[in-house]
Amino acid sequence: MTFAIFLEQIINGLIIGSMYALIGSGIALVYGTMRVLNLAHGEFYMLGGYFVFFLAVTYGVPSYLAIPVAVVATFILGMLIQRLTVHYLMGKEAWMFSTIAATLGLSIFLQNAALLTFGEQFQSVPYYLDGMIEIGSVRLPLQRLLILVVAIVTIGAMTFILKKTRLGWAIRATAQDRDAAAVVGIPAQHIYLITFGIAGALGAVAAAMLAPIYAINPWSGMPILLKGFVVVILGGLGSFPGAIAGGLLLGVVEAIGVQLTSSEWRDVIGFAMMIAVIWWRPWGLFGKKPS
């Protein structure tokens, strides 16, 4: 492998890894705040992709309008899912198992609803940007560079919200101690609702950016969900910064591994990393060891 090819794979890995990071951060945010493992998270990605497709392709809405509308729609969908399912299960007997079962059932329902509504064929959207850019000896499509830029902006915005705003402080306080947060007037149920919505929006951003490259069908959510689980296990379950780092790490290692082997090994490489981390450092590479 020449240095130019190695550098190209690093950049490609960071690009796809940034999307893994968005997916994983949504899972981590929900689990960190609510201790809910949302098995329907992949369907945020799938439905977000369909929203973009039908707005941009079927109805001819410009992409710069279709993407924000799809993100907002998926944000609302996330809040509805939390309110209509998870909300009624939390705090009851065996609620952690119940929420896993409920979100798994919801995932299957949404997949079949998408199948009946949209059909089984793959759908994609045209590239938002055409052309290539040269970075030294590496040539990259502008579409892929756009993915990285959008990911950086989204992750930066989320980091600012979590660290510098009242909403972010409320989310972090609720994640640390729900009862103590309630004492100082933070409404946990309201925070849970918004957190689920944010997770949905992050999935929609990833879908919107990847839709021109990876077509969407009713089963697109499951592979993405599995990638998200690998990311949060690598980074530390419930850790937002860990999910970002885990996503980028997974993307880079996959890209280099595929270059050295073949594309058939992509998933094997990711799951091998996950198993190794579970064995060596079960709280994640960037998580905190339980006391």
XYZ file of C-alpha atoms in Angstrom:
291
model
C 0.000 0.000 0.000
C 1.482 3.335 -1.077
C 1.349 6.391 1.172
C -1.168 8.080 -1.169
C -3.522 5.094 -0.945
C -3.035 4.922 2.823
C -3.883 8.625 3.158
C -6.918 8.212 0.913
C -8.218 5.371 3.080
C -7.669 7.410 6.234
C -9.766 10.227 4.766
C -12.442 7.807 3.522
C -12.476 6.181 6.946
C -12.957 9.520 8.681
C -15.812 10.340 6.313
C -17.790 7.127 6.861
C -16.687 7.091 10.503
C -18.234 10.509 11.037
C -21.583 9.025 10.005
C -21.048 6.047 12.307
C -20.375 8.624 15.016
C -23.725 10.344 14.414
C -25.577 7.029 14.609
C -23.677 5.879 17.681
C -24.046 9.203 19.465
C -27.836 8.957 19.185
C -27.791 5.502 20.789
C -25.349 6.689 23.463
C -27.385 9.801 24.242
C -30.600 7.842 24.806
C -28.896 5.144 26.857
C -26.840 7.601 28.863
C -29.875 9.711 29.736
C -32.602 7.082 30.081
C -30.824 3.704 30.333
C -32.919 2.599 27.355
C -31.380 0.498 24.596
C -33.407 1.580 21.567
C -33.501 -1.255 19.025
C -35.600 0.901 16.689
C -32.825 3.481 16.336
C -31.890 2.179 12.878
C -35.369 3.048 11.671
C -34.668 6.721 12.359
C -31.961 6.370 9.710
C -34.207 4.449 7.320
C -37.179 6.800 7.607
C -34.972 9.885 7.509
C -33.584 8.630 4.207
C -37.081 8.071 2.829
C -38.170 11.547 3.930
C -35.269 13.074 1.996
C -35.964 10.888 -1.039
C -39.641 11.771 -1.307
C -39.111 15.457 -0.685
C -36.114 15.872 -3.008
C -36.863 13.324 -5.740
C -40.610 12.710 -5.773
C -41.733 16.273 -5.035
C -38.710 18.171 -6.340
C -37.988 20.091 -3.142
C -34.439 21.549 -3.251
C -32.000 19.490 -1.199
C -31.093 22.426 1.050
C -34.753 22.510 2.120
C -35.519 18.780 1.973
C -32.749 17.831 4.396
C -33.763 20.198 7.256
C -37.426 19.238 6.835
C -36.510 15.531 7.002
C -34.399 16.118 10.110
C -37.219 18.005 11.846
C -39.743 15.318 10.836
C -37.541 12.587 12.290
C -37.001 14.649 15.449
C -40.785 14.755 15.889
C -41.023 11.032 15.108
C -38.467 10.309 17.817
C -40.496 12.255 20.372
C -43.679 10.436 19.345
C -41.995 7.053 19.738
C -40.763 7.980 23.202
C -44.128 9.311 24.273
C -46.227 6.456 22.893
C -44.022 3.511 23.886
C -41.024 4.022 26.171
C -42.759 6.600 28.377
C -45.347 4.072 29.577
C -42.795 1.353 30.338
C -40.113 3.227 32.268
C -40.141 2.674 36.015
C -42.363 -0.396 35.878
C -41.281 -3.916 36.798
C -38.540 -5.237 34.474
C -38.819 -1.998 32.485
C -35.352 -2.289 30.915
C -36.263 -5.627 29.339
C -39.704 -4.310 28.410
C -38.266 -1.316 26.548
C -35.863 -3.574 24.628
C -38.755 -5.835 23.607
C -40.983 -2.866 22.752
C -38.390 -1.115 20.586
C -37.569 -4.402 18.835
C -41.253 -4.848 18.030
C -41.446 -1.232 16.889
C -38.441 -1.786 14.620
C -40.142 -4.747 12.941
C -43.389 -2.771 12.619
C -41.663 0.223 11.000
C -39.748 -2.007 8.582
C -42.948 -3.661 7.404
C -44.818 -0.356 7.281
C -42.042 1.021 5.068
C -42.218 -2.101 2.896
C -45.960 -1.685 2.363
C -45.671 2.063 1.796
C -42.505 2.397 -0.288
C -41.928 -1.104 -1.692
C -38.798 -3.212 -1.431
C -36.772 -1.479 -4.145
C -33.752 0.635 -3.249
C -34.164 4.409 -3.478
C -31.431 7.030 -3.609
C -31.097 10.749 -4.194
C -28.787 12.566 -6.630
C -25.463 13.873 -5.391
C -25.805 17.230 -3.674
C -22.404 18.286 -5.043
C -20.671 17.104 -8.206
C -16.999 17.241 -8.992
C -13.740 16.304 -7.338
C -11.230 18.019 -5.101
C -7.524 17.285 -4.847
C -5.833 17.186 -1.444
C -2.183 16.615 -2.248
C -2.084 13.372 -4.184
C -5.575 12.352 -3.037
C -8.686 13.056 -5.131
C -12.020 13.077 -3.323
C -15.584 13.608 -4.569
C -17.060 16.829 -3.226
C -20.066 14.818 -2.034
C -17.869 12.873 0.389
C -16.206 16.046 1.599
C -19.668 17.506 2.229
C -20.452 14.511 4.448
C -17.425 15.255 6.610
C -18.231 18.974 6.840
C -21.860 18.320 7.838
C -20.726 15.776 10.429
C -18.247 18.234 11.946
C -20.898 20.964 12.123
C -23.484 18.588 13.629
C -21.103 17.136 16.214
C -19.863 20.622 17.072
C -23.429 21.864 17.516
C -24.322 18.897 19.725
C -21.198 19.380 21.835
C -22.061 23.059 22.297
C -25.651 22.222 23.244
C -24.603 19.590 25.780
C -21.888 21.697 27.403
C -23.001 25.311 27.071
C -26.799 25.466 27.107
C -29.465 25.018 29.773
C -30.915 22.113 27.808
C -27.538 20.395 27.731
C -27.019 20.911 31.450
C -30.481 19.476 32.078
C -29.749 16.427 29.918
C -26.449 15.781 31.695
C -27.986 16.329 35.128
C -30.830 13.920 34.363
C -28.349 11.342 33.087
C -26.286 11.576 36.283
C -29.135 11.527 38.813
C -32.769 11.790 37.796
C -34.057 12.311 41.348
C -31.533 15.027 42.159
C -32.346 16.747 38.868
C -36.044 16.675 39.740
C -35.311 18.344 43.089
C -33.868 21.387 41.295
C -36.835 21.555 38.941
C -35.623 19.634 35.881
C -38.582 17.702 34.384
C -37.151 14.285 33.544
C -39.999 13.270 31.230
C -39.546 16.436 29.189
C -35.804 15.754 28.904
C -36.444 12.153 27.851
C -38.807 13.365 25.137
C -36.267 15.815 23.710
C -33.416 13.306 23.961
C -35.302 10.764 21.860
C -36.071 13.486 19.343
C -32.402 14.479 19.123
C -31.435 10.839 18.564
C -33.927 10.656 15.700
C -32.580 13.866 14.180
C -28.987 12.578 14.310
C -30.066 9.430 12.468
C -31.797 11.542 9.826
C -28.692 13.685 9.278
C -26.639 10.537 8.670
C -29.268 9.174 6.277
C -29.497 12.439 4.351
C -25.737 12.541 3.841
C -25.365 8.877 2.886
C -28.498 8.572 0.711
C -26.693 9.663 -2.501
C -24.036 6.975 -1.910
C -25.908 4.140 -0.176
C -29.480 3.641 -1.384
C -32.291 3.242 1.158
C -34.720 0.341 1.452
C -37.013 -0.831 4.298
C -34.228 -2.926 5.844
C -31.490 -0.284 5.729
C -31.847 0.438 9.428
C -30.634 -2.901 10.803
C -27.052 -2.799 9.430
C -26.762 0.796 10.633
C -28.085 -0.175 14.072
C -25.424 -2.887 14.341
C -22.723 -0.375 13.376
C -24.082 1.946 16.045
C -23.825 -0.767 18.683
C -20.222 -1.465 17.710
C -19.499 2.260 18.013
C -21.002 2.665 21.493
C -19.267 -0.465 22.777
C -15.950 0.781 21.424
C -16.441 4.252 22.864
C -18.265 3.381 26.058
C -21.997 2.790 26.385
C -23.730 6.046 27.266
C -20.753 8.298 26.457
C -21.394 10.946 23.782
C -17.683 11.822 23.289
C -16.882 8.112 23.323
C -19.407 7.487 20.536
C -17.782 10.180 18.389
C -14.310 8.735 18.941
C -15.561 5.170 18.494
C -17.272 6.009 15.203
C -14.186 7.653 13.740
C -11.979 4.792 14.929
C -14.289 2.169 13.433
C -14.453 3.993 10.098
C -10.674 4.337 9.782
C -9.902 0.750 10.830
C -12.562 -0.608 8.465
C -11.249 1.445 5.544
C -7.642 0.343 6.047
C -8.678 -3.248 6.741
C -10.757 -3.440 3.560
C -7.866 -2.015 1.546
C -5.557 -4.710 2.927
C -8.090 -7.542 2.512
C -11.404 -7.136 0.662
C -14.803 -5.524 1.189
C -16.234 -8.843 2.426
C -14.169 -8.415 5.587
C -15.617 -4.996 6.504
C -18.162 -6.230 9.044
C -15.827 -8.929 10.349
C -13.234 -6.281 11.187
C -15.746 -4.149 13.075
C -17.185 -6.983 15.133
C -13.713 -8.362 15.854
C -12.800 -4.948 17.291
C -15.955 -4.982 19.393
C -15.256 -8.457 20.799
C -11.663 -7.499 21.593
C -12.788 -4.382 23.467
C -15.449 -6.298 25.421
C -12.788 -8.812 26.472
C -10.057 -6.284 27.274
C -11.919 -3.155 28.409
C -15.666 -3.859 28.761
C -16.482 -0.264 29.757
C -15.171 0.969 26.372
C -11.985 2.590 25.164
C -13.160 6.043 26.191
C -15.603 5.166 28.960
C -15.035 5.300 32.702
C -14.363 2.136 34.665
C -17.289 1.390 37.012
C -16.445 2.024 40.655
